[in-house]
Short mmCIF file of C-alpha atoms and ligand atoms in Angstrom, two decimals:
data_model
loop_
_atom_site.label_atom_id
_atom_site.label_comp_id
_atom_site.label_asym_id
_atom_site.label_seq_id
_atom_site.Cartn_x
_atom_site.Cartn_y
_atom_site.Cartn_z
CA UNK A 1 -16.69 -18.97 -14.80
CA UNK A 2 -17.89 -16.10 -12.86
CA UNK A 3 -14.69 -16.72 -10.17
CA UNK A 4 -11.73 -13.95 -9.82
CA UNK A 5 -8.68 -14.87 -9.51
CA UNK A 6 -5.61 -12.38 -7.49
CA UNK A 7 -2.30 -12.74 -7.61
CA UNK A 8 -0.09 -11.93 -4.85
CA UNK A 9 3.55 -12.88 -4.04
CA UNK A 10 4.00 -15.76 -2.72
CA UNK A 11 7.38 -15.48 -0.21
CA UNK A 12 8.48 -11.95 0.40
CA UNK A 13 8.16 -8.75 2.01
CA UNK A 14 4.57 -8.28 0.68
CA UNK A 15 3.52 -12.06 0.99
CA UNK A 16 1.80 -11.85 4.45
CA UNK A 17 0.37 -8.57 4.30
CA UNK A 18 -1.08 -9.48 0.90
CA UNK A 19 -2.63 -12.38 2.47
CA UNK A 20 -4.05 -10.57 5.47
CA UNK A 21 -5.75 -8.21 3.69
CA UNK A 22 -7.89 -10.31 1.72
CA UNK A 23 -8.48 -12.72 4.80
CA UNK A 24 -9.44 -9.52 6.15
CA UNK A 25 -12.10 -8.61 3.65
CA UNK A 26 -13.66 -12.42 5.01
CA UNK A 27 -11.77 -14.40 1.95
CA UNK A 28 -11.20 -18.39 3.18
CA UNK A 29 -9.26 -20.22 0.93
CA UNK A 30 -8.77 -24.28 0.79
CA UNK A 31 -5.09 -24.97 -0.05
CA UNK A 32 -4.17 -26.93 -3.26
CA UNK A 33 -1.16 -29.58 -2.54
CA UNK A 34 0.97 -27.66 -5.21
CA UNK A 35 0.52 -24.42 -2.99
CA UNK A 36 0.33 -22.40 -5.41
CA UNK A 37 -3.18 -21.65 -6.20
CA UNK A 38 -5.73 -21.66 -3.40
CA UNK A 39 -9.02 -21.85 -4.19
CA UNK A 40 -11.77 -19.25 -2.64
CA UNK A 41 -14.09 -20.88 -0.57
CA UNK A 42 -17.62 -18.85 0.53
CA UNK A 43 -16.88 -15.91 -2.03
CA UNK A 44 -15.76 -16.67 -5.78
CA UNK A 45 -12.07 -14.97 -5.57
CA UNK A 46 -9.24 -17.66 -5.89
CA UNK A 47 -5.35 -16.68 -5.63
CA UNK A 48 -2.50 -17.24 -7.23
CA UNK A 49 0.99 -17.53 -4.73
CA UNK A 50 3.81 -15.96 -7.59
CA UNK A 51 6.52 -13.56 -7.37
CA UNK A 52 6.13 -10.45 -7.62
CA UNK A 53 7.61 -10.01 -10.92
CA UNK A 54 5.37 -12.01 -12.81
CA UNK A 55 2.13 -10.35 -11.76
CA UNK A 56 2.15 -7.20 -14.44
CA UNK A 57 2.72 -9.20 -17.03
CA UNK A 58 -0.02 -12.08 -15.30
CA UNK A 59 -2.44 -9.04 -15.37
CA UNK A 60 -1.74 -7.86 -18.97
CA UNK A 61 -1.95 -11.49 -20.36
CA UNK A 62 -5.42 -12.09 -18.80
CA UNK A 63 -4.47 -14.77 -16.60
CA UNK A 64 -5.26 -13.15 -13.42
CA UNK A 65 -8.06 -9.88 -13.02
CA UNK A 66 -6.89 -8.69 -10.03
CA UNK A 67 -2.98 -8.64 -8.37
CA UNK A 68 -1.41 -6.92 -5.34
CA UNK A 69 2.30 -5.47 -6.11
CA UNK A 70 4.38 -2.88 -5.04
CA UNK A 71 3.87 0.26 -7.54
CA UNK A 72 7.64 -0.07 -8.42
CA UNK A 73 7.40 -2.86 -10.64
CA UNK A 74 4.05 -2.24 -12.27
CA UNK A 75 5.42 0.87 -13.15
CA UNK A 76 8.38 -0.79 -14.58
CA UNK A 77 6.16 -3.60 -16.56
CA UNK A 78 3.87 -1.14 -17.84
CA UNK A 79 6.95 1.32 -19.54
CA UNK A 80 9.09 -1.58 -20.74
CA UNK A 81 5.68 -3.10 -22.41
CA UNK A 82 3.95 0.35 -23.25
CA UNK A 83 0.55 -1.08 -21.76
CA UNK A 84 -0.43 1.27 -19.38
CA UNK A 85 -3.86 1.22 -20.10
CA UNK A 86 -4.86 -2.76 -19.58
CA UNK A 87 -3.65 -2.17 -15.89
CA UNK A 88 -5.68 -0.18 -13.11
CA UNK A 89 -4.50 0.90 -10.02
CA UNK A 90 -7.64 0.40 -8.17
CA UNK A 91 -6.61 0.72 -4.33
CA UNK A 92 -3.04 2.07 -3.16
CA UNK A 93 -2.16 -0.14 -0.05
CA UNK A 94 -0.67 1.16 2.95
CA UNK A 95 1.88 -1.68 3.10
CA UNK A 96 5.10 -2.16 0.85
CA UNK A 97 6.36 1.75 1.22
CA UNK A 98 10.01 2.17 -0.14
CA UNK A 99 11.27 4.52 -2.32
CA UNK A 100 13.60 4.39 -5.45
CA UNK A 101 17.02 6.67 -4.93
CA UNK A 102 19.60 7.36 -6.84
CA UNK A 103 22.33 6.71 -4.63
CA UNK A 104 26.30 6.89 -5.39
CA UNK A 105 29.53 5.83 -3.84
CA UNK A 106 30.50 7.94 -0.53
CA UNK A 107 33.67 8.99 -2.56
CA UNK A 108 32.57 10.13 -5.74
CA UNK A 109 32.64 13.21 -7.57
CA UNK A 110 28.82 13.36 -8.38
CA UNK A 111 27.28 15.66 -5.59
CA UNK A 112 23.80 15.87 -7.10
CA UNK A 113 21.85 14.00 -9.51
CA UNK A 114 22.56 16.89 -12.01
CA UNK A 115 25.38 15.74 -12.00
CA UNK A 116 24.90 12.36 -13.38
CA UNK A 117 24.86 13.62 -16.65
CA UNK A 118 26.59 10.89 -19.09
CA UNK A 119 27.59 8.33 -16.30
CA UNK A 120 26.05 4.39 -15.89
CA UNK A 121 23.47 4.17 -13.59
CA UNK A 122 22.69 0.34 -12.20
CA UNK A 123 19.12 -0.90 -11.46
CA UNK A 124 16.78 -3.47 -11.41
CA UNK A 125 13.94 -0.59 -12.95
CA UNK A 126 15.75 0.43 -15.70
CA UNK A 127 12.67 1.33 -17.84
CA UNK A 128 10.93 3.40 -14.73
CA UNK A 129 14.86 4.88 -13.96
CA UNK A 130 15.08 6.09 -17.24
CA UNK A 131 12.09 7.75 -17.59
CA UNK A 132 11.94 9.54 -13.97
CA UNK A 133 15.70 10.54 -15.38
CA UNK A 134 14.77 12.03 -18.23
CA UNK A 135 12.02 14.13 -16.31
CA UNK A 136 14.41 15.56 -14.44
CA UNK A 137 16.60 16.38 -17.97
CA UNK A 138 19.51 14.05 -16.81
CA UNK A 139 21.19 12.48 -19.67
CA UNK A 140 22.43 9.24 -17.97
CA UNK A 141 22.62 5.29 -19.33
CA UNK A 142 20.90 2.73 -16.98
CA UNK A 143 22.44 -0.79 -17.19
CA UNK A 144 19.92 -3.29 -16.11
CA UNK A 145 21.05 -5.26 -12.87
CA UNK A 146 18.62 -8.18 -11.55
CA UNK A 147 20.22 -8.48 -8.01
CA UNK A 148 22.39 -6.68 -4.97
CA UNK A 149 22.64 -3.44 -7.16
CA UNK A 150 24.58 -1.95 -3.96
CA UNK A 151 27.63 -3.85 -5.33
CA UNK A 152 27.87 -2.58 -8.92
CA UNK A 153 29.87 0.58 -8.03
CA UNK A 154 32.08 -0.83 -6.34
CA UNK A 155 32.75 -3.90 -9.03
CA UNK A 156 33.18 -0.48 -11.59
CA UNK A 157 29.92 -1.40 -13.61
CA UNK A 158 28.49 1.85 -12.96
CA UNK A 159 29.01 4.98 -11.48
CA UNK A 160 25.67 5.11 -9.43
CA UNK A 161 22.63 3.19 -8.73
CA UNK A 162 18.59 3.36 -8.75
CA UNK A 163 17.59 1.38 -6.11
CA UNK A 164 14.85 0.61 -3.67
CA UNK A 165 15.70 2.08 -0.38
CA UNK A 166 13.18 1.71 3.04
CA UNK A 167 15.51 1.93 6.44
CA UNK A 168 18.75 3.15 4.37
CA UNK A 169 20.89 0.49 5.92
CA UNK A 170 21.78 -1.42 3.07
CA UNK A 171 23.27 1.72 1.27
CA UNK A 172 25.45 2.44 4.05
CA UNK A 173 26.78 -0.58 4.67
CA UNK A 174 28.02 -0.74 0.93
CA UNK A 175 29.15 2.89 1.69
CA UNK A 176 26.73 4.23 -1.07
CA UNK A 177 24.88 7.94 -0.22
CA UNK A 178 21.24 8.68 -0.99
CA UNK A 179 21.58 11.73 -2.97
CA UNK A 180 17.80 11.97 -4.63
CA UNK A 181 14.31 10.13 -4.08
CA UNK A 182 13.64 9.61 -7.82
CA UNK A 183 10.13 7.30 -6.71
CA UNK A 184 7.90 6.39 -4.14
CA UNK A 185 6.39 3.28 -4.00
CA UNK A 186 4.19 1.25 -2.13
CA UNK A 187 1.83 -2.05 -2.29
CA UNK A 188 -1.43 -1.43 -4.65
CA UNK A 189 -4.15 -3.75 -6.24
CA UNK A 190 -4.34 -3.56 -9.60
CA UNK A 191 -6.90 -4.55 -11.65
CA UNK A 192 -7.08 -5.84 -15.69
CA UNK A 193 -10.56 -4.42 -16.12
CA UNK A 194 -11.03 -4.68 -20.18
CA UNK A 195 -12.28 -8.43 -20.13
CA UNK A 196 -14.22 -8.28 -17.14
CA UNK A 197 -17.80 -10.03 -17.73
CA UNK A 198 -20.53 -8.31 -15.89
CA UNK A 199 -20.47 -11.68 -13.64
CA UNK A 200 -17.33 -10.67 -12.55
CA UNK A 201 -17.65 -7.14 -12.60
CA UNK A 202 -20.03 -8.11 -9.53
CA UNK A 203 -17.93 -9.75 -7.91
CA UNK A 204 -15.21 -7.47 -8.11
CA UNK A 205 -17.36 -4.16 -6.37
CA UNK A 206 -18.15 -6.63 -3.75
CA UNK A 207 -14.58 -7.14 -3.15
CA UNK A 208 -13.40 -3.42 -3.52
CA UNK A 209 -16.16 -2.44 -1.17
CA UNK A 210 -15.38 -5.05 1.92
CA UNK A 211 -11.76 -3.80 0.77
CA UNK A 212 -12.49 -0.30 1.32
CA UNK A 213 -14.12 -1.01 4.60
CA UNK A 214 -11.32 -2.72 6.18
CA UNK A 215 -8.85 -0.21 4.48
CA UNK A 216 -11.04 3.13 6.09
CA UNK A 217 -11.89 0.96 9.34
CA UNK A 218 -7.72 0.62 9.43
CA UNK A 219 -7.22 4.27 10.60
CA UNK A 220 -10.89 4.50 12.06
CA UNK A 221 -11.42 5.16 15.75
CA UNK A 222 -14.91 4.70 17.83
CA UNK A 223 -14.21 7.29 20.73
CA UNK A 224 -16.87 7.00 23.26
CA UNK A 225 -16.84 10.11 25.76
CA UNK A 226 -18.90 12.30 28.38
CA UNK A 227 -19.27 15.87 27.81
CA UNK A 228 -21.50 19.54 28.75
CA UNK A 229 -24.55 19.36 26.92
CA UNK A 230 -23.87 22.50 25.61
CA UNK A 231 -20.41 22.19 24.72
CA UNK A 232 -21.31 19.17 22.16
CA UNK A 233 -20.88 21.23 19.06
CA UNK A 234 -17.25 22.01 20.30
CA UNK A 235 -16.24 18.79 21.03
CA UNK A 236 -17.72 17.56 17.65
CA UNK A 237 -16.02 20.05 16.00
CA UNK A 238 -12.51 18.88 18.12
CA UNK A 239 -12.79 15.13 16.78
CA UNK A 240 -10.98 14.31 13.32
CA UNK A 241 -12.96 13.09 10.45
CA UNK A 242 -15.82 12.63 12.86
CA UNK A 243 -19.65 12.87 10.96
CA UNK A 244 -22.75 13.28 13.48
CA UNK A 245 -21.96 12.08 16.55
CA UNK A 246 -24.89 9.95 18.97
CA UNK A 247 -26.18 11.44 22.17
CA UNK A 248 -27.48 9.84 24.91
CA UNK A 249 -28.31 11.33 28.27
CA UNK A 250 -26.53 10.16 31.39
CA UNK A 251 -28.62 8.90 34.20
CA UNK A 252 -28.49 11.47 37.39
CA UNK A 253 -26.41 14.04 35.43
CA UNK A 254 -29.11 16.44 32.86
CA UNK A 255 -26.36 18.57 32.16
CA UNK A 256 -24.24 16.12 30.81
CA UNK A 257 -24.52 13.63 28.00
CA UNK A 258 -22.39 10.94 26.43
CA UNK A 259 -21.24 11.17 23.16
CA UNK A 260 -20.35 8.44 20.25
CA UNK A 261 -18.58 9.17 17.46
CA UNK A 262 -16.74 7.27 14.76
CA UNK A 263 -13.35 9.24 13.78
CA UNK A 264 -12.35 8.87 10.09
CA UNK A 265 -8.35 9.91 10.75
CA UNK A 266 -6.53 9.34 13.31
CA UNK A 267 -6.79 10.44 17.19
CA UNK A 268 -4.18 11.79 18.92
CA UNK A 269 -2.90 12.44 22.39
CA UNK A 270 -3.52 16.36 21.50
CA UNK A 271 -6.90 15.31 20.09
CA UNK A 272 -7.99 13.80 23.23
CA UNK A 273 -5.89 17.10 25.36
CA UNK A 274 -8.47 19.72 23.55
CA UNK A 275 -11.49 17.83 23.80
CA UNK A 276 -10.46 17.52 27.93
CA UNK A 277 -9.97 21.31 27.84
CA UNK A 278 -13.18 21.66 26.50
CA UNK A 279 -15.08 19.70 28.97
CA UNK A 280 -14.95 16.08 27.75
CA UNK A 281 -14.61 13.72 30.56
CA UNK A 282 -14.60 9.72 30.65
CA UNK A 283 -12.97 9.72 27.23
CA UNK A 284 -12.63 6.25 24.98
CA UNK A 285 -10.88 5.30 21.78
CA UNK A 286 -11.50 2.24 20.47
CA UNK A 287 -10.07 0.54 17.51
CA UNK A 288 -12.75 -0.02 14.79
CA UNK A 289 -12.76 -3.63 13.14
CA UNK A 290 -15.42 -4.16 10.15
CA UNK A 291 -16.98 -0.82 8.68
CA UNK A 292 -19.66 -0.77 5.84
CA UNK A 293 -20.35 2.63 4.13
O1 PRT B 1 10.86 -13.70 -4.92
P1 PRT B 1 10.21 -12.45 -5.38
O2 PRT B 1 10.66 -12.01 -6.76
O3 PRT B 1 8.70 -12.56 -5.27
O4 PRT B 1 10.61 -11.30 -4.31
P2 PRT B 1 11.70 -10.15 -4.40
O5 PRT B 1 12.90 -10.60 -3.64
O6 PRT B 1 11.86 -9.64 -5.79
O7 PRT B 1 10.93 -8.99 -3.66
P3 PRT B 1 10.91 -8.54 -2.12
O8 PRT B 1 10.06 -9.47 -1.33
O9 PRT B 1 12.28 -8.22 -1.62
O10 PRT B 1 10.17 -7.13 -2.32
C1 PRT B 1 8.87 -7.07 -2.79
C2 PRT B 1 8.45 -5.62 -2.86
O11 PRT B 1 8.56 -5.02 -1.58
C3 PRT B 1 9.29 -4.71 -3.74
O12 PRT B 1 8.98 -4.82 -5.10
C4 PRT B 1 8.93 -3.35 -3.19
O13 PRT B 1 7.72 -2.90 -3.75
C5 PRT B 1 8.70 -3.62 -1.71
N1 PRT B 1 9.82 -3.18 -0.84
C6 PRT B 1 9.68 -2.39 0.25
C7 PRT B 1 11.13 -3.46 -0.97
C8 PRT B 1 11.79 -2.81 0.08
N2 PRT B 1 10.86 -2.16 0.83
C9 PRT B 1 13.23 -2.95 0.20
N3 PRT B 1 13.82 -2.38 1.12
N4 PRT B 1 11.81 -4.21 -1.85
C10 PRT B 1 13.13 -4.35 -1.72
N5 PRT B 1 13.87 -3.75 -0.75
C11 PRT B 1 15.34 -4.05 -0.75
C12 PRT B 1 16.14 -3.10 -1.65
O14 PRT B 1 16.18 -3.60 -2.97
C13 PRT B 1 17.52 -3.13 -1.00
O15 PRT B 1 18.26 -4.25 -1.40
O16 PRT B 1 15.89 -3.90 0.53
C14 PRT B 1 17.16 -3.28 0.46
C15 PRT B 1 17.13 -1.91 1.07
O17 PRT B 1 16.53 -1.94 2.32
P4 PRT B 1 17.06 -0.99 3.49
O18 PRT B 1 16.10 -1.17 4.60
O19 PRT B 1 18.43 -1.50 3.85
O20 PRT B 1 17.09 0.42 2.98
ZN1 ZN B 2 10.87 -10.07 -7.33
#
């Protein structure tokens, strides 16, 4: 059995872009009738359609090597089950992004989160909440909540809540302020590398390098422009992230020459201003869709 398999969530926020980005690495799967696991076809990587919740503790028991999950509740898994070390973040993902607040009712007392000091505290991470508490030397109780933790204020369960928090919408409407960013999370592939077989090992750095092609060709540009044959050092030096760039000469112009470069971060209107103001004419950005390095 030299096949890997990955879990990823099977309806929710992360589901799709989960998906995507393995179908982006050129993973096909064939769907089982069950949906639930769909087997690789071309390259030896099957998945496994779960919620979220269940993949730590998939990753720690061996049944899965490799699972995409938002670094919230790894984190939690790996403090409540002090196992840290059989689970690898191998790639952060640039999908997922929320952040865990400490947020409390627009009336209270508490003004800062120093002032939580001896009061409940609701959330569904009440092993990660707890710890990024006590960093911060705030003596508080966490009460573990599984759902709608916006509510337990106001039901008098607890005086504030740690919470996941991306537009800030849901806080307000339950009339709840942000008062401190205890946690930022986002997406991330982990990894349970202890009981990988060298078969699979293989299979795996194939994997993380298509990954980390499509991941770099994500904010990757190809800009394509015309420029001074003398002012090419310039303009190299004006593109971001760019390595050598091609020349080639332009027919009927000897003083000019077009340029090709690929740009490793992104390109911006005020990129493409300065390399104008330094002679660039005819300039192109194109998006870049497979890279190898
Ligand atoms: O069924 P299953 O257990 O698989 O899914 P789920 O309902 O537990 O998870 P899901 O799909 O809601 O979230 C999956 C992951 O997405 C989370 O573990 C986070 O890593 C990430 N994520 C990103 C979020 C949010 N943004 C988010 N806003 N998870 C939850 N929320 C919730 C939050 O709990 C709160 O209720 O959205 C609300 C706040 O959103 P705003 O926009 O109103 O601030
Ligand atoms: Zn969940």
């Amino acid at each position: 059995m030299n096949r890997i398999r990955v879990a990823i969530q099977k309806s929710g926020r992360l589901s799709e872009r989960s998906l995507g980005l393995l179908q982006s690495c050129g993973l096909r799967f064939a769907h089982s009738k069950d949906k639930l696991y769909w087997y690789g076809r071309d390259f030896p990587v099957d998945l496994l359609l779960v919620r979220d919740d269940d993949i730590p503790r998939m990753l720690l028991d061996g049944v899965c090597e490799l699972g995409i999950v938002g670094e919230n509740i790894a984190q939690e898994v790996m403090l409540e089950s002090n196992a840290g070390g059989d689970m690898t973040q191998l790639r952060k993902l640039s999908f997922g992004g929320c952040r865990l607040s400490l947020a409390v009712p627009e009336d209270s007392p508490v003004q800062s989160a120093s002032d939580l000091d001896g009061c409940r505290i609701a959330t569904s991470y009440p092993a990660l909440t707890t710890a990024l508490l006590v960093e911060r030397g705030i003596n508080a109780e966490t009460v573990k909540f599984s759902g709608s933790v916006e509510i337990a204020p106001g039901l008098g369960i607890a005086d504030a809540i740690a919470d996941l928090v991306s537009t800030g919408t849901t806080l307000r409407a339950n009339h709840l302020v942000e008062l401190e960013v205890l946690f930022e999370s986002t997406a991330a592939l982990y990894g349970q590398m202890a009981k990988l077989t060298a078969e699979k090992k293989t299979v795996l750095d194939r994997l993380l390098a298509r990954l980390d092609g499509v991941l770099l060709a994500a904010e990757s540009k190809y800009v394509m422009l015309n420029a001074p044959r003398d002012s090419v050092e310039k303009i190299t030096r004006l593109l971001p992230g760019a390595e050598n760039p091609s020349l080639m000469n332009l027919e009927g112009a000897p003083e000019r020459v077009a340029l090709h470069a690929v740009c490793r971060e992104a390109v911006f209107w005020e990129h493409l201003e300065a390399l104008k103001a330094a002679g660039a004419s005819a300039i192109l950005v194109l998006p870049v869709e497979k890279m190898l390095a």
